[in-house]
Coordinates of C-alpha atoms and ligand atoms in Angstrom, one line a residue:
M1 CA 37.3 81.1 99.4
K2 CA 39.5 81.4 96.6
L3 CA 41.3 78.4 95.1
T4 CA 43.6 78.5 92.2
Y5 CA 44.6 75.3 90.4
Y6 CA 48.2 74.9 89.1
G7 CA 47.9 71.5 87.7
H8 CA 48.3 67.7 88.8
S9 CA 47.5 67.9 92.6
C10 CA 49.0 71.6 93.1
F11 CA 46.7 74.3 94.2
L12 CA 46.6 77.5 96.4
V13 CA 43.8 78.5 98.7
E14 CA 43.6 81.9 100.3
L15 CA 42.0 81.5 103.8
G16 CA 42.2 83.8 106.8
G17 CA 44.4 86.4 104.8
K18 CA 47.0 83.6 104.3
K19 CA 47.9 81.8 100.9
I20 CA 48.4 78.2 101.4
L21 CA 50.1 76.2 98.5
F22 CA 49.6 72.5 98.3
D23 CA 52.0 69.9 96.7
P24 CA 54.0 72.1 94.3
F25 CA 54.7 70.2 91.0
I26 CA 54.8 72.8 88.2
T27 CA 58.2 73.3 86.3
P28 CA 58.3 69.6 85.5
N29 CA 54.7 69.4 84.6
E30 CA 54.4 69.8 80.7
L31 CA 50.7 70.7 81.1
A32 CA 51.6 73.7 83.3
K33 CA 54.3 75.4 81.4
E34 CA 52.3 78.6 81.3
I35 CA 52.6 78.8 85.1
N36 CA 55.7 80.8 86.3
I37 CA 56.6 79.6 89.8
N38 CA 58.4 82.9 90.6
T39 CA 55.0 84.6 90.5
I40 CA 53.4 82.3 93.1
E41 CA 53.2 83.9 96.5
A42 CA 52.6 81.6 99.6
D43 CA 52.8 81.9 103.3
F44 CA 52.5 78.0 104.0
I45 CA 53.3 75.1 101.8
L46 CA 51.6 72.0 102.7
I47 CA 53.2 68.6 101.4
S48 CA 51.2 65.4 101.5
H49 CA 54.1 62.9 100.8
G50 CA 57.5 63.0 99.4
H51 CA 56.9 62.0 95.6
V52 CA 58.5 64.2 93.1
D53 CA 55.0 65.0 91.5
H54 CA 54.3 66.5 94.9
T55 CA 57.4 68.2 96.0
A56 CA 59.3 69.4 92.8
D57 CA 59.1 73.0 93.2
C58 CA 58.9 73.1 97.1
I59 CA 62.4 74.0 98.0
A60 CA 62.4 76.8 95.3
I61 CA 59.2 78.3 96.3
A62 CA 59.9 78.0 100.0
N63 CA 63.2 79.7 99.6
R64 CA 61.7 82.5 97.7
T65 CA 58.5 83.3 99.8
R66 CA 59.9 82.1 103.1
A67 CA 56.8 80.1 103.5
Q68 CA 56.4 77.7 106.3
V69 CA 56.4 74.1 105.0
V70 CA 54.0 71.9 106.8
C71 CA 54.8 68.1 106.3
N72 CA 55.5 64.8 108.0
W73 CA 58.7 64.5 110.1
E74 CA 61.0 62.8 107.7
I75 CA 60.2 65.3 105.0
S76 CA 60.6 68.2 107.4
E77 CA 64.1 66.7 108.3
W78 CA 65.0 66.3 104.5
L79 CA 63.8 69.9 103.7
N80 CA 66.0 71.2 106.7
K81 CA 69.1 69.3 105.2
Q82 CA 68.3 71.2 101.7
G83 CA 68.5 74.4 103.6
V84 CA 64.8 75.0 104.2
Q85 CA 64.7 75.8 107.7
N86 CA 60.9 77.2 108.2
T87 CA 59.2 73.7 108.5
H88 CA 56.6 72.4 110.9
A89 CA 56.6 68.8 111.4
M90 CA 53.6 66.8 112.0
N91 CA 52.3 63.3 111.8
I92 CA 49.2 61.3 111.1
G93 CA 46.5 61.8 113.8
G94 CA 47.9 65.1 115.0
K95 CA 46.6 68.6 114.4
W96 CA 48.1 71.9 115.0
N97 CA 46.3 75.4 115.2
F98 CA 47.8 77.7 112.6
D99 CA 46.7 81.4 112.2
F100 CA 44.5 80.5 109.0
G101 CA 42.8 77.5 110.6
T102 CA 43.5 73.9 112.0
V103 CA 45.4 71.3 110.0
R104 CA 44.7 67.6 111.0
C105 CA 46.8 64.9 109.5
I106 CA 44.9 62.1 108.0
N107 CA 46.2 58.7 106.9
A108 CA 46.6 58.1 103.3
V109 CA 47.1 54.7 101.8
H110 CA 49.9 55.2 99.5
S111 CA 53.8 55.2 99.7
S112 CA 56.4 58.4 100.3
S113 CA 60.0 58.3 99.1
L114 CA 61.6 61.5 98.4
P115 CA 63.0 62.5 95.0
D116 CA 66.8 61.3 96.0
G117 CA 65.5 58.0 97.5
T118 CA 65.4 59.2 101.0
Y119 CA 62.8 57.6 103.2
G120 CA 59.6 60.0 103.1
G121 CA 57.7 58.9 106.1
N122 CA 54.2 58.0 105.7
P123 CA 51.8 59.8 103.1
M124 CA 49.1 62.1 104.6
G125 CA 45.9 64.0 103.7
F126 CA 44.9 67.0 105.3
L127 CA 41.6 68.1 106.9
L128 CA 41.7 71.9 107.2
T129 CA 39.1 73.6 109.3
S130 CA 38.6 77.3 109.8
P131 CA 35.7 79.7 110.7
G132 CA 35.6 80.3 106.9
K133 CA 35.6 77.3 105.1
S134 CA 36.5 73.8 105.9
F135 CA 37.9 71.1 103.6
Y136 CA 39.8 67.8 103.1
Y137 CA 42.3 67.1 100.5
S138 CA 43.2 63.4 100.8
G139 CA 46.6 63.5 99.0
D140 CA 47.4 60.5 96.9
T141 CA 45.4 57.6 98.4
A142 CA 43.3 54.7 97.8
L143 CA 39.9 54.7 98.7
T144 CA 39.6 53.9 102.6
M145 CA 37.1 53.3 105.1
D146 CA 39.0 55.8 107.2
M147 CA 37.3 58.3 105.4
Q148 CA 34.0 57.9 107.1
L149 CA 35.9 59.5 110.1
I150 CA 36.2 62.8 108.6
N151 CA 32.5 63.6 108.8
R152 CA 32.4 62.8 112.4
W153 CA 34.8 65.5 113.1
T154 CA 33.8 68.1 110.5
Q155 CA 31.2 68.9 108.0
I156 CA 33.4 69.8 105.3
D157 CA 32.4 72.3 102.4
F158 CA 34.3 70.5 99.6
A159 CA 36.7 67.5 99.2
I160 CA 40.0 67.6 97.0
L161 CA 40.3 64.0 95.6
P162 CA 42.5 62.2 93.1
I163 CA 40.5 60.9 90.2
G164 CA 43.1 59.4 87.7
D165 CA 43.5 55.8 88.6
N166 CA 46.5 53.8 88.4
F167 CA 48.6 55.7 91.2
T168 CA 45.7 56.3 93.2
M169 CA 41.8 55.7 93.5
D170 CA 39.9 56.4 90.3
Y171 CA 37.0 58.6 89.9
A172 CA 34.3 55.9 90.9
D173 CA 36.1 55.6 94.3
A174 CA 36.3 59.1 94.5
I175 CA 32.5 59.2 94.2
E176 CA 32.4 56.5 97.2
A177 CA 34.8 58.9 99.0
A178 CA 32.5 61.9 98.4
H179 CA 29.5 59.9 99.8
M180 CA 31.6 59.0 102.9
L181 CA 32.5 62.6 103.4
N182 CA 29.1 63.7 102.9
A183 CA 30.6 66.1 100.3
T184 CA 28.6 67.5 97.4
S185 CA 31.4 69.5 95.9
V186 CA 34.7 67.9 94.9
L187 CA 37.9 69.4 93.1
G188 CA 39.5 66.4 91.0
V189 CA 43.2 66.5 91.0
H190 CA 45.9 63.8 89.9
Y191 CA 44.7 63.3 86.5
D192 CA 45.9 63.8 82.8
T193 CA 49.4 64.7 83.6
F194 CA 50.9 61.3 82.7
P195 CA 49.6 58.6 80.0
P196 CA 48.2 56.2 82.6
I197 CA 46.1 58.9 84.3
K198 CA 44.3 60.5 81.4
I199 CA 40.6 60.7 81.9
N200 CA 37.5 61.3 79.8
H201 CA 36.3 64.8 81.3
H202 CA 32.9 64.6 80.1
Q203 CA 32.1 61.1 81.2
V204 CA 33.7 61.5 84.6
K205 CA 31.9 64.9 85.3
Q206 CA 28.7 62.9 84.3
S207 CA 29.4 60.2 86.7
F208 CA 29.5 62.7 89.6
A209 CA 26.6 64.6 88.5
T210 CA 24.4 61.4 88.4
E211 CA 25.4 60.8 92.2
G212 CA 24.5 64.6 93.0
I213 CA 28.0 65.7 93.3
T214 CA 29.5 68.6 91.5
L215 CA 33.0 67.9 90.2
H216 CA 35.3 70.9 89.4
L217 CA 38.0 70.4 86.9
P218 CA 39.4 74.0 86.4
K219 CA 41.9 74.8 83.9
I220 CA 45.5 75.0 85.0
G221 CA 46.0 78.6 86.3
E222 CA 42.2 79.3 86.8
S223 CA 40.9 80.4 90.1
I224 CA 37.5 79.2 91.5
D225 CA 35.4 80.3 94.5
F226 CA 34.3 77.7 97.1
Ligands
LIG301 NI1 52.5 59.7 95.2
LIG302 MN1 51.1 61.6 93.1

């Protein structure tokens, strides 16, 4: 399965013939200025929570591609008011079968206001299962014991976890999360974008390797195969 990293917590996966974009935050990201959002194709956009560093380019990309936006009820209502009608509202604990696979909404320990201050509902992560690949994207969250539930439902192929600290768990807690998930392959996200979340790549990669986990930190715009 091909995954393309667009910086911060934004990535695109190609699964079951569909392109699924997560948490688009590209145009305000200094580190991602080489990426032109008008070249990104998407059939679905999954939004973990309302914060601007996860939603900034959602409306522009949804309007151009007509992708369906999958998010919580409150963000769905907000998008509808901004003119994005093609949404699928969900909430924590629920799952839905899309044509690329099943999305289950997982609780995240974080917050979720929208860029204009509107209440953004609860933050979520996503467990995506499909006949091809299955993975868990935690969204912005602290380490939580609830992550142990995921391996009871699904043996995932890899996890996408924040590692930058300050706003989310740090890399040491992400290692704990990977153990709970029984994951040996992790894509690190939510690091380096802002001064408080800058990391030492070499040290962090070493720490994962010591625990028998491969940490992937692709360059912005780079595609990797899971
Ligand atoms: Ni956030
Ligand atoms: Mn964030």
